[in-house]
PDB file of C-alpha atoms in Angstrom:
ATOM      1  CA  ARG A 214      11.283 -20.846   3.588  1.00 64.00           C
ATOM      2  CA  LYS A 215       7.742 -19.246   4.864  1.00 75.00           C
ATOM      3  CA  GLU A 216       7.390 -15.468   4.290  1.00 88.00           C
ATOM      4  CA  VAL A 217       6.908 -14.817   7.831  1.00 92.00           C
ATOM      5  CA  GLU A 218       8.229 -16.645  10.493  1.00 93.00           C
ATOM      6  CA  GLN A 219       7.276 -17.601  14.182  1.00 94.00           C
ATOM      7  CA  ASP A 220       7.705 -19.613  16.836  1.00 93.00           C
ATOM      8  CA  PRO A 221       4.835 -21.132  17.716  1.00 93.00           C
ATOM      9  CA  GLY A 222       5.652 -21.467  21.083  1.00 92.00           C
ATOM     10  CA  PRO A 223       3.780 -21.633  24.185  1.00 95.00           C
ATOM     11  CA  PHE A 224       5.548 -19.734  25.716  1.00 96.00           C
ATOM     12  CA  ASN A 225       4.220 -20.589  29.267  1.00 97.00           C
ATOM     13  CA  VAL A 226       4.928 -17.598  32.010  1.00 97.00           C
ATOM     14  CA  PRO A 227       4.081 -16.536  35.339  1.00 97.00           C
ATOM     15  CA  GLU A 228       2.091 -13.289  35.955  1.00 98.00           C
ATOM     16  CA  GLY A 229       4.369 -10.432  35.803  1.00 97.00           C
ATOM     17  CA  ALA A 230       6.774 -11.364  34.143  1.00 97.00           C
ATOM     18  CA  THR A 231       8.601  -9.558  30.831  1.00 98.00           C
ATOM     19  CA  VAL A 232       8.220 -11.764  27.794  1.00 97.00           C
ATOM     20  CA  ALA A 233       9.426 -10.769  24.005  1.00 96.00           C
ATOM     21  CA  PHE A 234       8.333 -12.692  20.668  1.00 93.00           C
ATOM     22  CA  ASN A 235      10.128 -12.119  17.400  1.00 94.00           C
ATOM     23  CA  CYS A 236       9.448 -12.797  14.027  1.00 95.00           C
ATOM     24  CA  THR A 237      11.100 -12.958  10.963  1.00 96.00           C
ATOM     25  CA  TYR A 238      10.105 -11.985   7.526  1.00 95.00           C
ATOM     26  CA  SER A 239      11.722 -12.750   4.023  1.00 93.00           C
ATOM     27  CA  ASN A 240      10.225  -9.879   1.750  1.00 89.00           C
ATOM     28  CA  SER A 241      12.717  -6.839   1.647  1.00 88.00           C
ATOM     29  CA  ALA A 242      10.297  -4.936   0.855  1.00 87.00           C
ATOM     30  CA  SER A 243       7.456  -4.942   3.086  1.00 87.00           C
ATOM     31  CA  GLN A 244       6.306  -1.689   3.865  1.00 84.00           C
ATOM     32  CA  SER A 245       3.962  -2.113   7.040  1.00 88.00           C
ATOM     33  CA  PHE A 246       3.933  -4.455  10.265  1.00 92.00           C
ATOM     34  CA  PHE A 247       1.105  -5.252  12.670  1.00 93.00           C
ATOM     35  CA  TRP A 248       0.733  -7.408  15.402  1.00 96.00           C
ATOM     36  CA  TYR A 249      -2.535  -9.043  16.162  1.00 95.00           C
ATOM     37  CA  ARG A 250      -4.060 -11.308  18.983  1.00 97.00           C
ATOM     38  CA  GLN A 251      -5.958 -14.309  18.454  1.00 96.00           C
ATOM     39  CA  ASP A 252      -7.686 -15.598  21.438  1.00 95.00           C
ATOM     40  CA  CYS A 253      -8.486 -19.102  21.134  1.00 91.00           C
ATOM     41  CA  ARG A 254     -11.821 -19.802  18.988  1.00 87.00           C
ATOM     42  CA  LYS A 255     -12.093 -16.221  18.087  1.00 91.00           C
ATOM     43  CA  GLU A 256     -10.877 -14.014  15.073  1.00 93.00           C
ATOM     44  CA  PRO A 257      -7.722 -12.011  15.224  1.00 94.00           C
ATOM     45  CA  LYS A 258      -7.607  -8.085  16.173  1.00 93.00           C
ATOM     46  CA  LEU A 259      -5.609  -5.848  15.243  1.00 91.00           C
ATOM     47  CA  LEU A 260      -3.325  -5.114  18.664  1.00 94.00           C
ATOM     48  CA  MET A 261      -0.947  -2.992  17.264  1.00 93.00           C
ATOM     49  CA  SER A 262       0.999  -1.338  14.381  1.00 90.00           C
ATOM     50  CA  VAL A 263       4.463  -1.398  14.204  1.00 92.00           C
ATOM     51  CA  TYR A 264       6.903   1.622  12.950  1.00 85.00           C
ATOM     52  CA  SER A 265      10.599   1.975  12.040  1.00 86.00           C
ATOM     53  CA  SER A 266      11.224   4.131  15.311  1.00 86.00           C
ATOM     54  CA  GLY A 267       9.631   1.713  17.851  1.00 87.00           C
ATOM     55  CA  ASN A 268       6.067   2.154  19.127  1.00 92.00           C
ATOM     56  CA  GLU A 269       4.525   1.410  22.987  1.00 94.00           C
ATOM     57  CA  ASP A 270       1.506   0.864  23.853  1.00 94.00           C
ATOM     58  CA  GLY A 271       1.058   0.350  27.609  1.00 96.00           C
ATOM     59  CA  ARG A 272       2.527  -2.240  28.276  1.00 97.00           C
ATOM     60  CA  PHE A 273       3.200  -3.652  24.728  1.00 97.00           C
ATOM     61  CA  THR A 274       6.343  -2.239  22.835  1.00 97.00           C
ATOM     62  CA  ALA A 275       6.527  -3.541  19.101  1.00 96.00           C
ATOM     63  CA  GLN A 276      10.449  -2.840  17.467  1.00 96.00           C
ATOM     64  CA  LEU A 277      10.977  -3.030  13.642  1.00 95.00           C
ATOM     65  CA  ASN A 278      14.274  -4.153  12.817  1.00 94.00           C
ATOM     66  CA  ARG A 279      14.464  -3.783   8.767  1.00 92.00           C
ATOM     67  CA  ALA A 280      18.365  -4.486   8.225  1.00 93.00           C
ATOM     68  CA  SER A 281      17.498  -7.903   9.453  1.00 93.00           C
ATOM     69  CA  GLN A 282      14.043  -8.417   8.617  1.00 94.00           C
ATOM     70  CA  TYR A 283      12.670  -8.641  11.644  1.00 93.00           C
ATOM     71  CA  ILE A 284       9.811  -7.755  14.251  1.00 96.00           C
ATOM     72  CA  SER A 285       9.345  -8.136  18.392  1.00 96.00           C
ATOM     73  CA  LEU A 286       6.835  -7.192  20.685  1.00 97.00           C
ATOM     74  CA  LEU A 287       7.181  -7.093  24.395  1.00 97.00           C
ATOM     75  CA  ILE A 288       4.706  -7.663  26.693  1.00 98.00           C
ATOM     76  CA  ARG A 289       5.833  -5.956  30.217  1.00 98.00           C
ATOM     77  CA  ASP A 290       3.961  -7.006  33.756  1.00 98.00           C
ATOM     78  CA  SER A 291       2.442 -10.177  32.067  1.00 98.00           C
ATOM     79  CA  LYS A 292      -1.803 -10.243  33.081  1.00 98.00           C
ATOM     80  CA  LEU A 293      -3.491 -14.090  32.879  1.00 97.00           C
ATOM     81  CA  SER A 294      -5.743 -11.964  29.964  1.00 97.00           C
ATOM     82  CA  ASP A 295      -2.707 -11.673  27.681  1.00 98.00           C
ATOM     83  CA  SER A 296      -2.986 -15.485  27.019  1.00 98.00           C
ATOM     84  CA  ALA A 297      -3.694 -15.612  23.236  1.00 97.00           C
ATOM     85  CA  THR A 298      -1.956 -16.701  20.287  1.00 97.00           C
ATOM     86  CA  TYR A 299      -0.429 -13.258  18.264  1.00 97.00           C
ATOM     87  CA  LEU A 300       0.579 -13.144  14.694  1.00 96.00           C
ATOM     88  CA  CYS A 301       2.730 -10.837  13.468  1.00 95.00           C
ATOM     89  CA  VAL A 302       1.680  -9.523  10.516  1.00 93.00           C
ATOM     90  CA  VAL A 303       3.455  -8.050   7.013  1.00 92.00           C
ATOM     91  CA  ASN A 304       1.981  -6.069   3.927  1.00 86.00           C
ATOM     92  CA  ALA A 305       4.337  -6.133   0.742  1.00 75.00           C
ATOM     93  CA  GLY A 306       1.936  -4.879  -1.621  1.00 71.00           C
ATOM     94  CA  ASN A 307      -1.407  -4.359  -0.656  1.00 69.00           C
ATOM     95  CA  MET A 308      -2.347  -7.629   1.234  1.00 77.00           C
ATOM     96  CA  LEU A 309      -1.236  -8.838   4.510  1.00 85.00           C
ATOM     97  CA  THR A 310       0.673 -12.115   5.099  1.00 89.00           C
ATOM     98  CA  PHE A 311       0.403 -13.688   8.544  1.00 91.00           C
ATOM     99  CA  GLY A 312       2.552 -15.791  10.700  1.00 93.00           C
ATOM    100  CA  GLY A 313       2.041 -18.641  12.264  1.00 92.00           C
ATOM    101  CA  GLY A 314       1.304 -17.124  15.305  1.00 94.00           C
ATOM    102  CA  THR A 315       2.913 -17.695  18.999  1.00 96.00           C
ATOM    103  CA  ARG A 316       1.089 -18.705  21.711  1.00 96.00           C
ATOM    104  CA  LEU A 317       1.392 -17.521  25.039  1.00 98.00           C
ATOM    105  CA  MET A 318       0.049 -18.757  28.486  1.00 97.00           C
ATOM    106  CA  VAL A 319       0.536 -16.420  31.736  1.00 98.00           C
ATOM    107  CA  LYS A 320       0.429 -18.859  35.206  1.00 97.00           C
ATOM    108  CA  PRO A 321      -1.346 -17.436  38.404  1.00 95.00           C
TER     109      PRO A 321
ATOM    110  CA  ASP B 246     -16.599   0.275  14.544  1.00 65.00           C
ATOM    111  CA  VAL B 247     -16.533  -1.759  11.655  1.00 60.00           C
ATOM    112  CA  LYS B 248     -18.626  -4.810  11.683  1.00 91.00           C
ATOM    113  CA  VAL B 249     -17.614  -8.152  10.065  1.00 95.00           C
ATOM    114  CA  THR B 250     -20.289 -10.579   9.949  1.00 96.00           C
ATOM    115  CA  GLN B 251     -20.095 -14.132   9.138  1.00 96.00           C
ATOM    116  CA  SER B 252     -23.954 -15.599   8.063  1.00 88.00           C
ATOM    117  CA  SER B 253     -22.621 -19.088   9.968  1.00 90.00           C
ATOM    118  CA  ARG B 254     -20.618 -19.719  13.248  1.00 92.00           C
ATOM    119  CA  TYR B 255     -20.789 -23.764  12.598  1.00 95.00           C
ATOM    120  CA  LEU B 256     -21.821 -25.227   9.701  1.00 96.00           C
ATOM    121  CA  VAL B 257     -21.745 -29.230   9.318  1.00 97.00           C
ATOM    122  CA  LYS B 258     -21.801 -30.510   5.368  1.00 97.00           C
ATOM    123  CA  ARG B 259     -21.736 -33.398   3.589  1.00 97.00           C
ATOM    124  CA  THR B 260     -19.161 -33.980   0.431  1.00 98.00           C
ATOM    125  CA  GLY B 261     -20.315 -33.186  -2.890  1.00 97.00           C
ATOM    126  CA  GLU B 262     -22.539 -30.534  -1.219  1.00 97.00           C
ATOM    127  CA  LYS B 263     -22.339 -27.060  -2.611  1.00 97.00           C
ATOM    128  CA  VAL B 264     -21.603 -24.628   0.085  1.00 97.00           C
ATOM    129  CA  PHE B 265     -22.046 -20.782   0.523  1.00 97.00           C
ATOM    130  CA  LEU B 266     -20.493 -18.396   3.178  1.00 97.00           C
ATOM    131  CA  GLU B 267     -21.691 -14.914   3.636  1.00 96.00           C
ATOM    132  CA  CYS B 268     -19.492 -11.970   4.966  1.00 97.00           C
ATOM    133  CA  VAL B 269     -21.321  -8.626   5.424  1.00 97.00           C
ATOM    134  CA  GLN B 270     -19.256  -5.831   6.481  1.00 95.00           C
ATOM    135  CA  ASP B 271     -21.028  -2.517   7.599  1.00 94.00           C
ATOM    136  CA  MET B 272     -18.338   0.352   6.719  1.00 85.00           C
ATOM    137  CA  ASP B 273     -18.114   1.185   2.929  1.00 90.00           C
ATOM    138  CA  HIS B 274     -15.014  -0.769   2.424  1.00 90.00           C
ATOM    139  CA  GLU B 275     -13.624  -1.197  -0.558  1.00 90.00           C
ATOM    140  CA  ASN B 276     -11.291  -4.574   0.100  1.00 91.00           C
ATOM    141  CA  MET B 277     -12.153  -7.664   1.193  1.00 94.00           C
ATOM    142  CA  PHE B 278     -10.948 -11.400   2.073  1.00 94.00           C
ATOM    143  CA  TRP B 279     -11.637 -15.150   2.561  1.00 97.00           C
ATOM    144  CA  TYR B 280      -9.044 -16.999   4.892  1.00 96.00           C
ATOM    145  CA  ARG B 281      -8.846 -20.312   6.309  1.00 96.00           C
ATOM    146  CA  GLN B 282      -6.957 -21.258   9.280  1.00 95.00           C
ATOM    147  CA  ASP B 283      -5.432 -24.148  10.031  1.00 92.00           C
ATOM    148  CA  PRO B 284      -3.406 -26.006  12.802  1.00 85.00           C
ATOM    149  CA  GLY B 285       0.209 -25.502  12.246  1.00 79.00           C
ATOM    150  CA  LEU B 286      -0.800 -23.394   8.632  1.00 83.00           C
ATOM    151  CA  GLY B 287      -1.541 -20.195  10.322  1.00 85.00           C
ATOM    152  CA  LEU B 288      -4.204 -18.352   8.113  1.00 91.00           C
ATOM    153  CA  ARG B 289      -4.026 -18.852   4.409  1.00 92.00           C
ATOM    154  CA  LEU B 290      -5.537 -16.588   1.636  1.00 93.00           C
ATOM    155  CA  ILE B 291      -8.258 -17.900  -0.689  1.00 96.00           C
ATOM    156  CA  TYR B 292      -9.850 -14.818  -2.449  1.00 96.00           C
ATOM    157  CA  PHE B 293      -9.716 -11.316  -2.003  1.00 94.00           C
ATOM    158  CA  SER B 294     -11.744  -8.558  -3.877  1.00 94.00           C
ATOM    159  CA  TYR B 295     -10.727  -4.715  -4.195  1.00 90.00           C
ATOM    160  CA  ASP B 296     -14.045  -3.787  -5.690  1.00 89.00           C
ATOM    161  CA  VAL B 297     -17.667  -4.998  -6.916  1.00 92.00           C
ATOM    162  CA  LYS B 298     -17.333  -7.696  -9.477  1.00 88.00           C
ATOM    163  CA  MET B 299     -13.704  -7.715  -8.796  1.00 91.00           C
ATOM    164  CA  LYS B 300     -11.944 -10.726  -7.650  1.00 94.00           C
ATOM    165  CA  GLU B 301      -8.476 -11.757  -7.160  1.00 93.00           C
ATOM    166  CA  LYS B 302      -6.893 -15.874  -6.378  1.00 94.00           C
ATOM    167  CA  GLY B 303      -5.005 -15.601  -3.369  1.00 92.00           C
ATOM    168  CA  ASP B 304      -2.629 -19.100  -2.379  1.00 90.00           C
ATOM    169  CA  ILE B 305      -4.883 -21.188  -2.194  1.00 95.00           C
ATOM    170  CA  PRO B 306      -8.205 -20.512  -4.425  1.00 96.00           C
ATOM    171  CA  GLU B 307      -9.069 -24.299  -5.569  1.00 96.00           C
ATOM    172  CA  GLY B 308     -11.909 -25.775  -4.881  1.00 96.00           C
ATOM    173  CA  TYR B 309     -13.344 -22.368  -4.092  1.00 98.00           C
ATOM    174  CA  SER B 310     -15.006 -19.410  -5.833  1.00 97.00           C
ATOM    175  CA  VAL B 311     -16.372 -16.499  -4.914  1.00 97.00           C
ATOM    176  CA  SER B 312     -18.874 -13.486  -5.353  1.00 97.00           C
ATOM    177  CA  ARG B 313     -19.048 -10.064  -5.163  1.00 96.00           C
ATOM    178  CA  GLU B 314     -22.154  -8.815  -6.485  1.00 95.00           C
ATOM    179  CA  LYS B 315     -22.625  -5.653  -4.123  1.00 95.00           C
ATOM    180  CA  LYS B 316     -19.686  -3.953  -1.949  1.00 94.00           C
ATOM    181  CA  GLU B 317     -20.905  -5.383   1.223  1.00 96.00           C
ATOM    182  CA  ARG B 318     -21.383  -8.484   0.530  1.00 97.00           C
ATOM    183  CA  PHE B 319     -18.400 -11.190  -0.001  1.00 97.00           C
ATOM    184  CA  SER B 320     -19.529 -15.017  -0.426  1.00 97.00           C
ATOM    185  CA  LEU B 321     -17.210 -17.851  -0.388  1.00 98.00           C
ATOM    186  CA  ILE B 322     -18.532 -20.908  -2.360  1.00 98.00           C
ATOM    187  CA  LEU B 323     -17.273 -24.380  -1.827  1.00 97.00           C
ATOM    188  CA  GLU B 324     -18.008 -25.856  -5.302  1.00 94.00           C
ATOM    189  CA  SER B 325     -18.319 -29.660  -4.475  1.00 97.00           C
ATOM    190  CA  ALA B 326     -16.957 -29.890   0.023  1.00 97.00           C
ATOM    191  CA  SER B 327     -14.200 -32.332   0.386  1.00 97.00           C
ATOM    192  CA  THR B 328     -13.115 -33.557   3.643  1.00 97.00           C
ATOM    193  CA  ASN B 329      -9.824 -31.611   3.546  1.00 97.00           C
ATOM    194  CA  GLN B 330     -12.348 -28.158   3.415  1.00 98.00           C
ATOM    195  CA  THR B 331     -12.403 -29.118   6.612  1.00 98.00           C
ATOM    196  CA  SER B 332     -11.581 -25.364   8.210  1.00 97.00           C
ATOM    197  CA  MET B 333     -12.161 -22.659  10.157  1.00 96.00           C
ATOM    198  CA  TYR B 334     -13.094 -20.015   7.896  1.00 97.00           C
ATOM    199  CA  LEU B 335     -12.360 -15.842   8.423  1.00 97.00           C
ATOM    200  CA  CYS B 336     -13.450 -13.035   6.170  1.00 97.00           C
ATOM    201  CA  ALA B 337     -12.106  -9.713   6.482  1.00 94.00           C
ATOM    202  CA  SER B 338     -12.174  -6.413   4.873  1.00 92.00           C
ATOM    203  CA  SER B 339      -9.872  -3.219   4.928  1.00 88.00           C
ATOM    204  CA  PRO B 340     -10.373   0.640   4.123  1.00 84.00           C
ATOM    205  CA  GLY B 341      -8.700   0.909   1.180  1.00 73.00           C
ATOM    206  CA  PRO B 342      -5.068  -0.510  -0.888  1.00 65.00           C
ATOM    207  CA  ASP B 343      -2.958   0.703   1.451  1.00 66.00           C
ATOM    208  CA  PRO B 344      -3.737  -1.563   4.702  1.00 60.00           C
ATOM    209  CA  THR B 345      -2.105   0.380   7.096  1.00 66.00           C
ATOM    210  CA  TYR B 346      -5.432   0.738   9.182  1.00 69.00           C
ATOM    211  CA  GLY B 347      -5.024  -3.133   9.480  1.00 76.00           C
ATOM    212  CA  TYR B 348      -7.650  -5.447   8.809  1.00 87.00           C
ATOM    213  CA  THR B 349     -11.320  -6.013  10.560  1.00 90.00           C
ATOM    214  CA  PHE B 350     -12.352  -9.936  10.555  1.00 94.00           C
ATOM    215  CA  GLY B 351     -15.834 -11.483  11.518  1.00 95.00           C
ATOM    216  CA  SER B 352     -15.658 -14.234  14.318  1.00 94.00           C
ATOM    217  CA  GLY B 353     -15.403 -17.275  11.814  1.00 95.00           C
ATOM    218  CA  THR B 354     -17.241 -19.973  10.148  1.00 96.00           C
ATOM    219  CA  ARG B 355     -15.765 -23.228  11.555  1.00 96.00           C
ATOM    220  CA  LEU B 356     -16.924 -25.357   8.638  1.00 97.00           C
ATOM    221  CA  THR B 357     -16.805 -29.285   8.619  1.00 97.00           C
ATOM    222  CA  VAL B 358     -17.449 -31.580   5.596  1.00 98.00           C
ATOM    223  CA  VAL B 359     -17.785 -35.386   6.730  1.00 97.00           C
TER     224      VAL B 359
END
């Protein structure tokens, strides 16, 4: 079983739609959680950290469920520019473990 | 902003060549990492370093070595390149042992071994 699992997608949604991605992790000792965004042929960039109480950054909301060991990312009012691959990232110890990513394609 | 610079964007090498991939960061970060990224496999950690002259194996170190002679520079070495090492190589750095602030990645080196 992979340490961090994501549905690879692609998720094809129209502009303005709300879309949600989930991610599960296997290490119950994981301490920190992140979502990274990776555009085609570019490097991953930190989108947002995920806090236990949940957190919001504009149209993006991240949630953490420690009991079920999953993390979610909700994107409201999708824009064409949101098209990218979203990587779920988990820290257990001093290193980050990356999921394989979920590809999002927002259509006009 | 932290900048992580990888020396080459694209590289083509022949099987058996010794290949050096260079990575430099300009924010005095303690930690540096080398990953490779392949379709369907995601990012896999090759080697990492928490300090000068220190290195630790990641998940897939076979066929690779690293060098960290200066804090800002972390080099990945393919001792004898093989076609299965064709991949996107990403260098990353972070400030210290707590990755709360996440990693900053370089723009990647797409290596093709022929």
